[in-house]
Amino acid sequence: MKAAASGDLDRLRDLVSECGAYFVASGDQEGLTALQCAADKGRIDVVRYLAGLGADPNAADRNNVSPLMKAAGEGHLGVVRCLAGDYRADVNAADRNGRTALIKAACGGHLGVVYYLAGDCGADLNATDCNGRTALMEAAGEGRLDVVRCI
């Protein structure tokens, strides 16, 4: 996981060579996969490498957080485009608290990610979390006026 998070592609290739498909699909005790770690840190080259090997772009951790949600919440537009556009990650999947990638991006004020998910991917603007809050409500609550205007 450290190699994926740090972007150490050479080490990842060694691990895949040693462990094969097991490494690509396996997660740690929290359910975190190498793909999730790379997505969270914005390591697009690692994300492409792992997804190209068959890593599941919809694999969720024990809180039901997917790699796309991690990337969206951190504002990593390139990774979001890769996962949602190239590898068909589910843009409307929700975590254990009902938060989608769009809600996470809106809350974080990541305008480019919000625009891409809502405009290009057709993310559900009316999706609500477990508290009944939409992406628009979250953006407004966080004072993200540019995101509010976008939505």
PDB file of C-alpha atoms in Angstrom:
ATOM      1  CA  MET A   1       0.000   0.000   0.000  1.00  0.00           C
ATOM      2  CA  LYS A   2       2.886   2.336   0.774  1.00  0.00           C
ATOM      3  CA  ALA A   3       4.324   1.892  -2.704  1.00  0.00           C
ATOM      4  CA  ALA A   4       0.974   2.803  -4.265  1.00  0.00           C
ATOM      5  CA  ALA A   5       0.456   5.832  -2.030  1.00  0.00           C
ATOM      6  CA  SER A   6       3.970   7.128  -2.637  1.00  0.00           C
ATOM      7  CA  GLY A   7       3.805   6.523  -6.382  1.00  0.00           C
ATOM      8  CA  ASP A   8       6.661   3.998  -6.421  1.00  0.00           C
ATOM      9  CA  LEU A   9       5.810   2.264  -9.687  1.00  0.00           C
ATOM     10  CA  ASP A  10       9.009   0.187  -9.755  1.00  0.00           C
ATOM     11  CA  ARG A  11       8.235  -1.294  -6.334  1.00  0.00           C
ATOM     12  CA  LEU A  12       4.638  -1.946  -7.403  1.00  0.00           C
ATOM     13  CA  ARG A  13       5.803  -3.794 -10.493  1.00  0.00           C
ATOM     14  CA  ASP A  14       8.050  -5.931  -8.283  1.00  0.00           C
ATOM     15  CA  LEU A  15       5.154  -6.688  -5.926  1.00  0.00           C
ATOM     16  CA  VAL A  16       2.861  -7.612  -8.800  1.00  0.00           C
ATOM     17  CA  SER A  17       5.607  -9.810 -10.240  1.00  0.00           C
ATOM     18  CA  GLU A  18       6.028 -11.569  -6.881  1.00  0.00           C
ATOM     19  CA  CYS A  19       2.369 -11.811  -5.830  1.00  0.00           C
ATOM     20  CA  GLY A  20       0.463 -11.662  -9.106  1.00  0.00           C
ATOM     21  CA  ALA A  21      -3.238 -10.897  -9.256  1.00  0.00           C
ATOM     22  CA  TYR A  22      -3.565 -11.416  -5.511  1.00  0.00           C
ATOM     23  CA  PHE A  23      -1.722  -8.160  -4.847  1.00  0.00           C
ATOM     24  CA  VAL A  24      -3.859  -6.186  -7.291  1.00  0.00           C
ATOM     25  CA  ALA A  25      -7.119  -7.359  -5.702  1.00  0.00           C
ATOM     26  CA  SER A  26      -6.161  -7.656  -2.034  1.00  0.00           C
ATOM     27  CA  GLY A  27      -6.796  -5.139   0.697  1.00  0.00           C
ATOM     28  CA  ASP A  28      -5.463  -4.507   4.179  1.00  0.00           C
ATOM     29  CA  GLN A  29      -7.370  -4.993   7.459  1.00  0.00           C
ATOM     30  CA  GLU A  30      -9.395  -1.841   6.713  1.00  0.00           C
ATOM     31  CA  GLY A  31     -10.242  -3.088   3.233  1.00  0.00           C
ATOM     32  CA  LEU A  32      -7.954  -0.532   1.584  1.00  0.00           C
ATOM     33  CA  THR A  33      -6.530  -1.641  -1.738  1.00  0.00           C
ATOM     34  CA  ALA A  34      -3.471  -0.335  -3.536  1.00  0.00           C
ATOM     35  CA  LEU A  35      -5.804   1.352  -6.030  1.00  0.00           C
ATOM     36  CA  GLN A  36      -7.593   3.205  -3.242  1.00  0.00           C
ATOM     37  CA  CYS A  37      -4.293   4.370  -1.742  1.00  0.00           C
ATOM     38  CA  ALA A  38      -3.059   5.623  -5.109  1.00  0.00           C
ATOM     39  CA  ALA A  39      -6.371   7.361  -5.869  1.00  0.00           C
ATOM     40  CA  ASP A  40      -6.389   9.070  -2.477  1.00  0.00           C
ATOM     41  CA  LYS A  41      -2.921  10.521  -3.102  1.00  0.00           C
ATOM     42  CA  GLY A  42      -3.557  11.476  -6.725  1.00  0.00           C
ATOM     43  CA  ARG A  43      -1.017   9.015  -8.158  1.00  0.00           C
ATOM     44  CA  ILE A  44      -2.503   8.848 -11.657  1.00  0.00           C
ATOM     45  CA  ASP A  45       0.272   6.709 -13.140  1.00  0.00           C
ATOM     46  CA  VAL A  46      -0.204   4.124 -10.390  1.00  0.00           C
ATOM     47  CA  VAL A  47      -3.991   4.260 -10.780  1.00  0.00           C
ATOM     48  CA  ARG A  48      -3.666   3.611 -14.524  1.00  0.00           C
ATOM     49  CA  TYR A  49      -1.193   0.786 -13.946  1.00  0.00           C
ATOM     50  CA  LEU A  50      -3.326  -1.004 -11.346  1.00  0.00           C
ATOM     51  CA  ALA A  51      -6.623  -0.466 -13.163  1.00  0.00           C
ATOM     52  CA  GLY A  52      -4.971  -1.717 -16.338  1.00  0.00           C
ATOM     53  CA  LEU A  53      -4.068  -4.903 -14.485  1.00  0.00           C
ATOM     54  CA  GLY A  54      -7.701  -5.384 -13.530  1.00  0.00           C
ATOM     55  CA  ALA A  55      -7.956  -3.691 -10.132  1.00  0.00           C
ATOM     56  CA  ASP A  56     -11.651  -3.096  -9.468  1.00  0.00           C
ATOM     57  CA  PRO A  57     -12.413   0.646  -9.672  1.00  0.00           C
ATOM     58  CA  ASN A  58     -15.513   0.052  -7.542  1.00  0.00           C
ATOM     59  CA  ALA A  59     -13.861  -1.979  -4.774  1.00  0.00           C
ATOM     60  CA  ALA A  60     -14.790  -0.322  -1.500  1.00  0.00           C
ATOM     61  CA  ASP A  61     -13.150  -0.341   1.910  1.00  0.00           C
ATOM     62  CA  ARG A  62     -15.009  -1.328   5.060  1.00  0.00           C
ATOM     63  CA  ASN A  63     -16.728   2.077   5.092  1.00  0.00           C
ATOM     64  CA  ASN A  64     -17.882   1.464   1.520  1.00  0.00           C
ATOM     65  CA  VAL A  65     -15.572   4.210   0.187  1.00  0.00           C
ATOM     66  CA  SER A  66     -14.422   3.590  -3.383  1.00  0.00           C
ATOM     67  CA  PRO A  67     -11.250   4.809  -5.106  1.00  0.00           C
ATOM     68  CA  LEU A  68     -13.369   7.341  -7.028  1.00  0.00           C
ATOM     69  CA  MET A  69     -14.778   8.769  -3.806  1.00  0.00           C
ATOM     70  CA  LYS A  70     -11.280   9.106  -2.367  1.00  0.00           C
ATOM     71  CA  ALA A  71      -9.977  10.914  -5.450  1.00  0.00           C
ATOM     72  CA  ALA A  72     -13.046  13.175  -5.679  1.00  0.00           C
ATOM     73  CA  GLY A  73     -12.848  14.136  -2.025  1.00  0.00           C
ATOM     74  CA  GLU A  74      -9.212  15.124  -2.439  1.00  0.00           C
ATOM     75  CA  GLY A  75      -9.801  17.014  -5.681  1.00  0.00           C
ATOM     76  CA  HIS A  76      -7.683  14.785  -7.921  1.00  0.00           C
ATOM     77  CA  LEU A  77      -9.412  15.526 -11.229  1.00  0.00           C
ATOM     78  CA  GLY A  78      -7.031  13.456 -13.362  1.00  0.00           C
ATOM     79  CA  VAL A  79      -7.639  10.375 -11.237  1.00  0.00           C
ATOM     80  CA  VAL A  80     -11.397  11.006 -11.240  1.00  0.00           C
ATOM     81  CA  ARG A  81     -11.359  11.246 -15.048  1.00  0.00           C
ATOM     82  CA  CYS A  82      -9.332   8.052 -15.295  1.00  0.00           C
ATOM     83  CA  LEU A  83     -11.543   6.029 -12.945  1.00  0.00           C
ATOM     84  CA  ALA A  84     -14.932   7.336 -14.088  1.00  0.00           C
ATOM     85  CA  GLY A  85     -14.143   7.851 -17.753  1.00  0.00           C
ATOM     86  CA  ASP A  86     -11.658   5.143 -18.673  1.00  0.00           C
ATOM     87  CA  TYR A  87     -12.538   2.425 -16.157  1.00  0.00           C
ATOM     88  CA  ARG A  88     -16.259   3.107 -15.641  1.00  0.00           C
ATOM     89  CA  ALA A  89     -16.249   3.559 -11.882  1.00  0.00           C
ATOM     90  CA  ASP A  90     -19.781   4.026 -10.533  1.00  0.00           C
ATOM     91  CA  VAL A  91     -20.202   7.786 -10.063  1.00  0.00           C
ATOM     92  CA  ASN A  92     -23.383   7.332  -8.018  1.00  0.00           C
ATOM     93  CA  ALA A  93     -22.083   4.766  -5.535  1.00  0.00           C
ATOM     94  CA  ALA A  94     -22.398   5.911  -1.926  1.00  0.00           C
ATOM     95  CA  ASP A  95     -20.321   5.229   1.159  1.00  0.00           C
ATOM     96  CA  ARG A  96     -21.686   3.991   4.469  1.00  0.00           C
ATOM     97  CA  ASN A  97     -22.932   7.509   5.229  1.00  0.00           C
ATOM     98  CA  GLY A  98     -24.629   7.878   1.859  1.00  0.00           C
ATOM     99  CA  ARG A  99     -21.990  10.269   0.523  1.00  0.00           C
ATOM    100  CA  THR A 100     -21.255  10.003  -3.196  1.00  0.00           C
ATOM    101  CA  ALA A 101     -18.152  11.167  -5.028  1.00  0.00           C
ATOM    102  CA  LEU A 102     -20.073  14.298  -6.046  1.00  0.00           C
ATOM    103  CA  ILE A 103     -21.044  15.111  -2.466  1.00  0.00           C
ATOM    104  CA  LYS A 104     -17.441  14.622  -1.323  1.00  0.00           C
ATOM    105  CA  ALA A 105     -16.089  16.843  -4.109  1.00  0.00           C
ATOM    106  CA  ALA A 106     -18.706  19.542  -3.444  1.00  0.00           C
ATOM    107  CA  CYS A 107     -17.975  19.549   0.273  1.00  0.00           C
ATOM    108  CA  GLY A 108     -14.257  19.929  -0.459  1.00  0.00           C
ATOM    109  CA  GLY A 109     -14.833  22.751  -2.927  1.00  0.00           C
ATOM    110  CA  HIS A 110     -13.290  20.871  -5.838  1.00  0.00           C
ATOM    111  CA  LEU A 111     -15.005  22.732  -8.664  1.00  0.00           C
ATOM    112  CA  GLY A 112     -13.338  20.893 -11.555  1.00  0.00           C
ATOM    113  CA  VAL A 113     -14.270  17.519 -10.102  1.00  0.00           C
ATOM    114  CA  VAL A 114     -17.846  18.636  -9.431  1.00  0.00           C
ATOM    115  CA  TYR A 115     -18.172  19.977 -12.973  1.00  0.00           C
ATOM    116  CA  TYR A 116     -16.801  16.762 -14.481  1.00  0.00           C
ATOM    117  CA  LEU A 117     -18.916  14.393 -12.366  1.00  0.00           C
ATOM    118  CA  ALA A 118     -22.129  16.370 -12.808  1.00  0.00           C
ATOM    119  CA  GLY A 119     -21.643  17.487 -16.391  1.00  0.00           C
ATOM    120  CA  ASP A 120     -19.699  14.764 -18.153  1.00  0.00           C
ATOM    121  CA  CYS A 121     -20.595  11.729 -16.060  1.00  0.00           C
ATOM    122  CA  GLY A 122     -24.199  12.486 -15.193  1.00  0.00           C
ATOM    123  CA  ALA A 123     -23.750  12.102 -11.442  1.00  0.00           C
ATOM    124  CA  ASP A 124     -27.048  12.379  -9.587  1.00  0.00           C
ATOM    125  CA  LEU A 125     -27.362  15.968  -8.328  1.00  0.00           C
ATOM    126  CA  ASN A 126     -30.273  14.958  -6.096  1.00  0.00           C
ATOM    127  CA  ALA A 127     -28.521  12.113  -4.284  1.00  0.00           C
ATOM    128  CA  THR A 128     -28.689  12.563  -0.524  1.00  0.00           C
ATOM    129  CA  ASP A 129     -26.482  11.314   2.273  1.00  0.00           C
ATOM    130  CA  CYS A 130     -27.854   9.646   5.405  1.00  0.00           C
ATOM    131  CA  ASN A 131     -28.710  13.102   6.795  1.00  0.00           C
ATOM    132  CA  GLY A 132     -30.717  14.036   3.708  1.00  0.00           C
ATOM    133  CA  ARG A 133     -28.074  16.467   2.434  1.00  0.00           C
ATOM    134  CA  THR A 134     -27.309  16.866  -1.274  1.00  0.00           C
ATOM    135  CA  ALA A 135     -24.076  18.033  -2.891  1.00  0.00           C
ATOM    136  CA  LEU A 136     -25.612  21.503  -3.211  1.00  0.00           C
ATOM    137  CA  MET A 137     -26.458  21.627   0.488  1.00  0.00           C
ATOM    138  CA  GLU A 138     -22.966  20.479   1.441  1.00  0.00           C
ATOM    139  CA  ALA A 139     -21.318  23.057  -0.819  1.00  0.00           C
ATOM    140  CA  ALA A 140     -23.520  25.837   0.556  1.00  0.00           C
ATOM    141  CA  GLY A 141     -22.868  24.735   4.120  1.00  0.00           C
ATOM    142  CA  GLU A 142     -19.124  24.875   3.528  1.00  0.00           C
ATOM    143  CA  GLY A 143     -19.339  28.279   1.843  1.00  0.00           C
ATOM    144  CA  ARG A 144     -18.237  26.897  -1.536  1.00  0.00           C
ATOM    145  CA  LEU A 145     -20.078  29.484  -3.632  1.00  0.00           C
ATOM    146  CA  ASP A 146     -18.315  28.573  -6.882  1.00  0.00           C
ATOM    147  CA  VAL A 147     -19.499  24.992  -6.459  1.00  0.00           C
ATOM    148  CA  VAL A 148     -23.017  26.156  -5.562  1.00  0.00           C
ATOM    149  CA  ARG A 149     -23.135  28.151  -8.804  1.00  0.00           C
ATOM    150  CA  CYS A 150     -21.871  25.150 -10.769  1.00  0.00           C
ATOM    151  CA  ILE A 151     -24.488  22.801  -9.371  1.00  0.00           C
TER     152      ILE A 151
END
